[in-house]
mmCIF file of C-alpha atoms in Angstrom:
data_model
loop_
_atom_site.group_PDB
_atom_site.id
_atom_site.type_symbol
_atom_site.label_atom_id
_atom_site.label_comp_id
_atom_site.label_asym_id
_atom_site.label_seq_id
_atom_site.Cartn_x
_atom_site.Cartn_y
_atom_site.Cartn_z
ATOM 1 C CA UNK A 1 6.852 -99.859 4.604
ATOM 2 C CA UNK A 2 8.815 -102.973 5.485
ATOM 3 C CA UNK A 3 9.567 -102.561 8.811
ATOM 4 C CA UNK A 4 8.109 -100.711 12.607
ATOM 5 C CA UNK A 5 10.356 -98.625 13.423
ATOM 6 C CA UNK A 6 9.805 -97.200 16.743
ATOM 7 C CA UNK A 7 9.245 -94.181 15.830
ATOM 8 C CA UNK A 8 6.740 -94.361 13.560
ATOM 9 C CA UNK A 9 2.876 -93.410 14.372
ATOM 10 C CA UNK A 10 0.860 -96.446 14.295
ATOM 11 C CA UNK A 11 -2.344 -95.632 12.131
ATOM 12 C CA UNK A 12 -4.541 -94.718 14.311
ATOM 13 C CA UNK A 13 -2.231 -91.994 15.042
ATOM 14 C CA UNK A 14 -1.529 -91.132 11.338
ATOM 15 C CA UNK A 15 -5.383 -90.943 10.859
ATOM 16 C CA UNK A 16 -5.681 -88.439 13.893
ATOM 17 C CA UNK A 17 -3.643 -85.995 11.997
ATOM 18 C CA UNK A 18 -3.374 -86.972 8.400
ATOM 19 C CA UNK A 19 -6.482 -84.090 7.626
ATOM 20 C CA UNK A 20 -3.742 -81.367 9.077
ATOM 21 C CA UNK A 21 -1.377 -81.855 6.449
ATOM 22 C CA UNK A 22 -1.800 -80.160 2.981
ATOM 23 C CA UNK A 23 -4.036 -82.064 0.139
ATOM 24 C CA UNK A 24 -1.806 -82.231 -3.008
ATOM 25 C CA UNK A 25 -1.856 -79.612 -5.164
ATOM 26 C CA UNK A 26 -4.607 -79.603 -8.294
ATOM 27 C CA UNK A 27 -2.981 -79.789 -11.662
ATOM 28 C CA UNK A 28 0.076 -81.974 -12.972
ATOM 29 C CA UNK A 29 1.211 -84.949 -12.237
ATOM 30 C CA UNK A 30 -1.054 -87.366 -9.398
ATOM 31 C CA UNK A 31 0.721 -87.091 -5.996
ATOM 32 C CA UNK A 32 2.532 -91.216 -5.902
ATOM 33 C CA UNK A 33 4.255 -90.474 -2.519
ATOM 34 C CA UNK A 34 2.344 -91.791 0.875
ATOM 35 C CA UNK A 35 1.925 -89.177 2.958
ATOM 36 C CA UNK A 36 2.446 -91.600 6.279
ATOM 37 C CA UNK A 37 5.456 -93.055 5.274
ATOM 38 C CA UNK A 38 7.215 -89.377 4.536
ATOM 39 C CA UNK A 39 5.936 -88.258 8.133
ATOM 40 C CA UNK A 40 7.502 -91.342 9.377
ATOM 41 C CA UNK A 41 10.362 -90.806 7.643
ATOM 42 C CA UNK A 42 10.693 -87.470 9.381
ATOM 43 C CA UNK A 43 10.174 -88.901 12.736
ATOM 44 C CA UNK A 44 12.582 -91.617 12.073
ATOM 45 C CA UNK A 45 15.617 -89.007 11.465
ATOM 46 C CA UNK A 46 14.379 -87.012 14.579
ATOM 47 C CA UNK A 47 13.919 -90.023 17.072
ATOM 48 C CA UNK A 48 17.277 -91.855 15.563
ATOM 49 C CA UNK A 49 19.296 -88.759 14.949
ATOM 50 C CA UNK A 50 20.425 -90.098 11.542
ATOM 51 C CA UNK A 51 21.069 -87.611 8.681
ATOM 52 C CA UNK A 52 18.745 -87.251 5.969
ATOM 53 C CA UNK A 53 20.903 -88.912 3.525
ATOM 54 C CA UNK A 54 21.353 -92.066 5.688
ATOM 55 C CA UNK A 55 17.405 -92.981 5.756
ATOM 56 C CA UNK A 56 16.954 -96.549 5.571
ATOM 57 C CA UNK A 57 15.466 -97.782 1.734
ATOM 58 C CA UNK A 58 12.382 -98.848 2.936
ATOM 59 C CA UNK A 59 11.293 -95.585 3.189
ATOM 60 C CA UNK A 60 10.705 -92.702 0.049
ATOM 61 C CA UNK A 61 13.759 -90.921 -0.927
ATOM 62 C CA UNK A 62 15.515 -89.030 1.228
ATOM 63 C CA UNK A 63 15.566 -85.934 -1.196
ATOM 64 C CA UNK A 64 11.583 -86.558 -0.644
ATOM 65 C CA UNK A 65 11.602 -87.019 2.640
ATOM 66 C CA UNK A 66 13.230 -83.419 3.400
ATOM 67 C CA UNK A 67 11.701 -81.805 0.257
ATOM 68 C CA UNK A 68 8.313 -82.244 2.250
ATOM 69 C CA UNK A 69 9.798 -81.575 5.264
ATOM 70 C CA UNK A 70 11.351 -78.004 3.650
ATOM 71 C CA UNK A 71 8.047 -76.872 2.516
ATOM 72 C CA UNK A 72 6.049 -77.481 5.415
ATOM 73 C CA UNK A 73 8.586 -75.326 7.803
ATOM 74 C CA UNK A 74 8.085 -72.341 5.315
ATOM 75 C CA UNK A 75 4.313 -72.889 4.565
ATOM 76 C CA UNK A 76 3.730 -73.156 8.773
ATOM 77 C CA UNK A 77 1.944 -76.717 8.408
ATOM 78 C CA UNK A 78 4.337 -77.876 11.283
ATOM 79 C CA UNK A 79 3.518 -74.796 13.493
ATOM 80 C CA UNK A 80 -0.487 -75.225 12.458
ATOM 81 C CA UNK A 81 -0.323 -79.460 13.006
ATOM 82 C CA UNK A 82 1.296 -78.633 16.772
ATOM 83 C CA UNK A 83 -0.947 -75.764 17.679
ATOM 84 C CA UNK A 84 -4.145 -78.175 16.587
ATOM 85 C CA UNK A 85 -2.499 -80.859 18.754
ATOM 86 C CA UNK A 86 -1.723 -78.968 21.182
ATOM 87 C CA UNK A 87 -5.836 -77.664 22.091
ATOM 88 C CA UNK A 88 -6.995 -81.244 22.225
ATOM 89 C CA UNK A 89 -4.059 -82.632 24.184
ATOM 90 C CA UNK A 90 -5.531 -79.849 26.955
ATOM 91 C CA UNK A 91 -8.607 -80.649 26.731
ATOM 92 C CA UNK A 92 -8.169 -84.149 26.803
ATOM 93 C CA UNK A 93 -6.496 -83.515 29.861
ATOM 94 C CA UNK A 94 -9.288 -82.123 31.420
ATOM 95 C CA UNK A 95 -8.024 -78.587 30.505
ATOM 96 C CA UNK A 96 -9.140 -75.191 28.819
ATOM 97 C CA UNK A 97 -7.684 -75.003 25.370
ATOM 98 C CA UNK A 98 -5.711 -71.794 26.368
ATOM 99 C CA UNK A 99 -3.313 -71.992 29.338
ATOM 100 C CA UNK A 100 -3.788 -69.331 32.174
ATOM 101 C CA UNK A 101 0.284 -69.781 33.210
ATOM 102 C CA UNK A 102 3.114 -70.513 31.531
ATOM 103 C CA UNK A 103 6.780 -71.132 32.493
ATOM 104 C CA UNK A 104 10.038 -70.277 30.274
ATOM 105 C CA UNK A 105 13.590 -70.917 30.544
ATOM 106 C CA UNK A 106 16.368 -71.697 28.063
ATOM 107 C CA UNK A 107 19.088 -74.430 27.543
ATOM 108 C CA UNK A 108 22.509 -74.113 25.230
ATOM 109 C CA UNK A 109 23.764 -76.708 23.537
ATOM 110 C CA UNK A 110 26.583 -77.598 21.435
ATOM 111 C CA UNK A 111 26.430 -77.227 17.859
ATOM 112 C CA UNK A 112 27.849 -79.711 15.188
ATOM 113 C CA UNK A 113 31.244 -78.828 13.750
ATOM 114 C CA UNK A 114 30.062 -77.707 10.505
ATOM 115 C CA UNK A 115 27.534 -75.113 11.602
ATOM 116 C CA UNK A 116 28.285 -71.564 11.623
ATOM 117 C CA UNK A 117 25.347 -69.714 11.648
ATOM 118 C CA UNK A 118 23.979 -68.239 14.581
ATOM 119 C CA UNK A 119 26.551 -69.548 16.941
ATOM 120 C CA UNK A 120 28.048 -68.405 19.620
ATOM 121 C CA UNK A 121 29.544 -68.653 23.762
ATOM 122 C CA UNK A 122 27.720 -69.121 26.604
ATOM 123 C CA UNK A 123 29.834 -67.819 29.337
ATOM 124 C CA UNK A 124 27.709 -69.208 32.002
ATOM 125 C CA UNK A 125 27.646 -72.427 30.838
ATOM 126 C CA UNK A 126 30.270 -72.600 29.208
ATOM 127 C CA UNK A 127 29.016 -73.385 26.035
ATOM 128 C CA UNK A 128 29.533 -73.142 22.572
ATOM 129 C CA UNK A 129 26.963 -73.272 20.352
ATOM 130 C CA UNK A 130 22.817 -72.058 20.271
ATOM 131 C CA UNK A 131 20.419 -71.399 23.128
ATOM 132 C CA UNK A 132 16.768 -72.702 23.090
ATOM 133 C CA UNK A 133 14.161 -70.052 24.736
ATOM 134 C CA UNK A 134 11.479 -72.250 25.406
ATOM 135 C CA UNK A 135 8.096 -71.485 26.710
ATOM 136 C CA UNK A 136 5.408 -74.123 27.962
ATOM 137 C CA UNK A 137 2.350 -74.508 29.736
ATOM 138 C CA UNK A 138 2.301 -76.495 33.350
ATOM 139 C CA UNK A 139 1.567 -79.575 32.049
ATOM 140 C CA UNK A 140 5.037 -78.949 29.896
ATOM 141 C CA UNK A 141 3.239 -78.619 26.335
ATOM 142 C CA UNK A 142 5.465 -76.378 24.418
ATOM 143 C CA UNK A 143 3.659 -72.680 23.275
ATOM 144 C CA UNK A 144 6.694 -71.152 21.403
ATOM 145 C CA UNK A 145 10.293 -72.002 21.237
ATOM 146 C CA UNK A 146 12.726 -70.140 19.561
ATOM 147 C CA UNK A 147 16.606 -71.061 19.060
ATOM 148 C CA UNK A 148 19.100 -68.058 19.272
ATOM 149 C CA UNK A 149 23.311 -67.533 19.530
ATOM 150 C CA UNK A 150 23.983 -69.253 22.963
ATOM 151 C CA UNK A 151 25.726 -65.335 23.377
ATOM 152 C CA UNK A 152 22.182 -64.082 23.402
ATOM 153 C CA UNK A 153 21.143 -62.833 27.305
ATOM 154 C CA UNK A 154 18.134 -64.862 28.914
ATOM 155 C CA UNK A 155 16.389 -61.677 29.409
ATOM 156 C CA UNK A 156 16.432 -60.698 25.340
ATOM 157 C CA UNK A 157 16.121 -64.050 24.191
ATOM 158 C CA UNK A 158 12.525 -64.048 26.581
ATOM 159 C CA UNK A 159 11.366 -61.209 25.339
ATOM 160 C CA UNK A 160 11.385 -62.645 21.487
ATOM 161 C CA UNK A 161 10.133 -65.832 22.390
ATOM 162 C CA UNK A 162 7.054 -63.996 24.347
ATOM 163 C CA UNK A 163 6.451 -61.557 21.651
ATOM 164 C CA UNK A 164 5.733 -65.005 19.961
ATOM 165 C CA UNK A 165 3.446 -66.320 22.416
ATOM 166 C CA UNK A 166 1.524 -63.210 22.222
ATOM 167 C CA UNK A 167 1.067 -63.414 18.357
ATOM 168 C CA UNK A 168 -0.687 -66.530 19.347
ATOM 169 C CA UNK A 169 -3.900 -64.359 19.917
ATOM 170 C CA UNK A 170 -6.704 -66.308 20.997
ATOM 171 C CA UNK A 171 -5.042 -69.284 21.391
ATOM 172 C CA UNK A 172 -3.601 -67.912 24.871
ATOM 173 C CA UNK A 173 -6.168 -65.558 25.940
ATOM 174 C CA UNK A 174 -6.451 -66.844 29.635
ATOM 175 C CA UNK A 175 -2.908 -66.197 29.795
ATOM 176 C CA UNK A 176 -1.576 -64.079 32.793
ATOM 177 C CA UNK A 177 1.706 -65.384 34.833
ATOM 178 C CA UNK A 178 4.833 -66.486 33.686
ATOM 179 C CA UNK A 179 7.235 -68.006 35.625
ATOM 180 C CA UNK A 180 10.892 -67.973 34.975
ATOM 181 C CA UNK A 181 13.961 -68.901 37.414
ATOM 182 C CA UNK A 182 16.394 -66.019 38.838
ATOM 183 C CA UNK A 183 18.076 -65.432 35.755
ATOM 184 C CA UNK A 184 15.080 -63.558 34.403
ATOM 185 C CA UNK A 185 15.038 -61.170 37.580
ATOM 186 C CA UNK A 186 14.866 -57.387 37.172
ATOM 187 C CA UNK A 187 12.759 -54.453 37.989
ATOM 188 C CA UNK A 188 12.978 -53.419 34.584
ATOM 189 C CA UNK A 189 11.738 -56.642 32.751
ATOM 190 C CA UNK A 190 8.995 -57.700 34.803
ATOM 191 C CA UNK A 191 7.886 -53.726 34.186
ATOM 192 C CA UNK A 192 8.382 -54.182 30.757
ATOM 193 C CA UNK A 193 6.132 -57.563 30.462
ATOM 194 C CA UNK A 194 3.118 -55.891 32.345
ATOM 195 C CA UNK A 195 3.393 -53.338 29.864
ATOM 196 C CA UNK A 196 3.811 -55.210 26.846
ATOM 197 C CA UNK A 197 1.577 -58.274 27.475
ATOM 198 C CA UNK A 198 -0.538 -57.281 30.840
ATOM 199 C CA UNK A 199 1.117 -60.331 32.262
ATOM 200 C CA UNK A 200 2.746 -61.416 36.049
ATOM 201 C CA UNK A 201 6.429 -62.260 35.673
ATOM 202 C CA UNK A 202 6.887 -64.530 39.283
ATOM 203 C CA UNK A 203 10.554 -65.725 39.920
ATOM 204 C CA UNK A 204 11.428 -68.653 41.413
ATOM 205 C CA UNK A 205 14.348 -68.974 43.440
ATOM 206 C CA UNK A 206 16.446 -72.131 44.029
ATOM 207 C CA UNK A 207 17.499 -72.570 47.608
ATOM 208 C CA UNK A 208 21.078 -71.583 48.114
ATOM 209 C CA UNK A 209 21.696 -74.305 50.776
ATOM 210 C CA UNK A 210 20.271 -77.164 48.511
ATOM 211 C CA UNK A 211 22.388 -79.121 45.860
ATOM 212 C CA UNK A 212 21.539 -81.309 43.099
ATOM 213 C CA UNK A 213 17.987 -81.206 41.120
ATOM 214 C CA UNK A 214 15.443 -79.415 43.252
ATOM 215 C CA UNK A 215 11.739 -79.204 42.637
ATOM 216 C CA UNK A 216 11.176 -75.471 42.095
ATOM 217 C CA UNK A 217 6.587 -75.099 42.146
ATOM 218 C CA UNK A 218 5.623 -74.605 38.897
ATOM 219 C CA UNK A 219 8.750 -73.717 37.282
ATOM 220 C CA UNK A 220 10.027 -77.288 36.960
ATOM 221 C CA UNK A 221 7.734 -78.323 34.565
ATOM 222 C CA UNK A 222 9.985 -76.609 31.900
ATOM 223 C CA UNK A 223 12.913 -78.594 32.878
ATOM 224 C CA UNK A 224 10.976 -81.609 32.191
ATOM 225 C CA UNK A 225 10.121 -80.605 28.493
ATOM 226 C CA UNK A 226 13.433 -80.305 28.177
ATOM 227 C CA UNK A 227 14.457 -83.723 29.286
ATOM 228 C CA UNK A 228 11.538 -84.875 26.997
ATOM 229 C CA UNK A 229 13.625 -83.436 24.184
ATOM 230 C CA UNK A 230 16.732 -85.682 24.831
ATOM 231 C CA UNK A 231 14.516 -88.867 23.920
ATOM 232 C CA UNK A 232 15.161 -87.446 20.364
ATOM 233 C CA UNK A 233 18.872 -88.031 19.178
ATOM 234 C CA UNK A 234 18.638 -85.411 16.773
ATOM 235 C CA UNK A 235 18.279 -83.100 19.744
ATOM 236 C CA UNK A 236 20.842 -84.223 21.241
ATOM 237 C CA UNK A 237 23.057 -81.239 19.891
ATOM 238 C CA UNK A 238 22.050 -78.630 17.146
ATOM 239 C CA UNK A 239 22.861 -80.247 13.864
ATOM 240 C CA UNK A 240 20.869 -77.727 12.039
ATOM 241 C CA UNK A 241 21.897 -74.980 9.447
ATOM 242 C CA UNK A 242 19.285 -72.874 10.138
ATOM 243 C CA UNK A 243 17.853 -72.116 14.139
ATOM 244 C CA UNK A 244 14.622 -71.801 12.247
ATOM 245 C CA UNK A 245 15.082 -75.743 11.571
ATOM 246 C CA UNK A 246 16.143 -76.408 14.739
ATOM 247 C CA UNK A 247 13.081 -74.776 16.191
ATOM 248 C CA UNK A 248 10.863 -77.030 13.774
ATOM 249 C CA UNK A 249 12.618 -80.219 14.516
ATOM 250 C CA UNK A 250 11.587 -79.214 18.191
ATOM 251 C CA UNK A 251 7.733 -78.357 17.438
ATOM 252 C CA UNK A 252 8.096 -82.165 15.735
ATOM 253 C CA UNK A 253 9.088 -83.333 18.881
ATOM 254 C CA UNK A 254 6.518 -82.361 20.777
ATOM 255 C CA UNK A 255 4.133 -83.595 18.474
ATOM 256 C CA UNK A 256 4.984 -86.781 18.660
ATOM 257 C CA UNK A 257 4.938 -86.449 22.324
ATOM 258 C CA UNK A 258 1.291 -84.865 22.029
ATOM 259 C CA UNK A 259 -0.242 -87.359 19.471
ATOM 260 C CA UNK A 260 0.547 -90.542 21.378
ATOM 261 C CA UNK A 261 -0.914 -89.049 24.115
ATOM 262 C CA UNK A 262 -4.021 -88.446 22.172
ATOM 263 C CA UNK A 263 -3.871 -92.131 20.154
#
């Protein structure tokens, strides 16, 4: 490296997660690629919002750069780096690894001109484009996200994104309220969580006579994660192919967020 950027991870960050990523494989050629500089790399098209062909020279080639970045979305390392992150950024916080409450909520946002998959019209909002189900803890750590059609109903897109959070096992064992604005309401949801997942769907309701941002308890921690995301200019609209590569580029994100915390 030839320059500090400002997104890179200084190394006392690097060396806080550097034993999370894969060892190169045995057999064939020596890996000749620094690990530190491809993660930077990566961080450096997320923070800047650049494309991966328009990475500066100084750091490994781009094809590289997103060949590591490919395999570790389909292997899970960037699901398994987040999750590890994720525990000690609790506890350093003076938390228990697993959260007891949660909050979730979702956001659309435009998608670039070229992508056509999963896409579609957000009549609320007026949007065209994808929808990002997101569900955090309250201290606005991200558990699952998962990045639909901006077509897809709050309501269905919840119930994926919670089926994920349950598949976290152990992880969120302590886990028994979620809280969700009035666009999650119904008899027949809430029933349908308790049965599913034993847990307490609370709503919270913004006050009618009230305009502007309002501080909704507990819910508006969610709303802040999602402001978080808008430091990142790749984030900024969904650029990605694939909503499973969106979802990764948010996992990335957070952490980021999580290991400068820690570092």
């Amino acid at each position: 490296m030839t320059k500090a950027y400002p997104s890179n991870l200084t190394w006392e960050q690097w060396e806080l997660i550097s034993g999370l990523f894969p060892e190169a494989k045995k057999g064939g050629r020596p890996r000749n690629t620094v690990m530190y500089a491809v993660v930077n790399a990566i961080l450096y098209v997320l923070y800047e919002g650049c494309s991966w062909r328009g990475l500066p020279g100084d750091f490994p080639p781009w094809q590289t750069v997103y060949g590591y970045f490919l395999r570790w979305r389909v292997d899970g390392t960037w699901l398994k780096v987040h999750d590890k992150l994720y525990q000690w950024a609790r506890v350093a916080a003076g938390r228990e690894p697993s959260p007891s409450e949660a909050a979730v909520d979702s956001q659309s946002v435009e998608t670039a001109t070229m992508i056509y998959q999963e896409v579609g019209y957000d009549a609320a909002k007026k949007i065209h484009g994808r929808k990002r189900h997101l569900t955090v803890d309250l201290l606005g750590l991200v558990l699952r996200v998962l990045v639909t059609s901006a077509s897809i109903p709050e309501r269905q897109g919840a119930k994926k994104v919670l089926e994920q959070v349950h598949g976290m096992g152990g992880k969120v064992k302590r886990l028994h309220t979620i809280w969700m604005d009035g666009g999650y309401r119904g008899e027949e949801f809430a029933r349908w969580v308790i049965d599913m997942f034993r847990w307490i769907v609370e709503i919270v309701l913004r006050p009618l006579e009230q305009k502007g941002f309002v501080h909704l308890p507990k819910r508006w921690v969610v709303e802040r994660t999602f402001g978080w995301l808008n430091w990142c200019r790749r984030l900024s609209k969904d650029y990605e192919h694939l909503p499973e590569t969106s979802e990764t580029f948010i996992y990335i994100a957070m952490i980021r967020i999580m290991v400068r915390r820690l570092a």
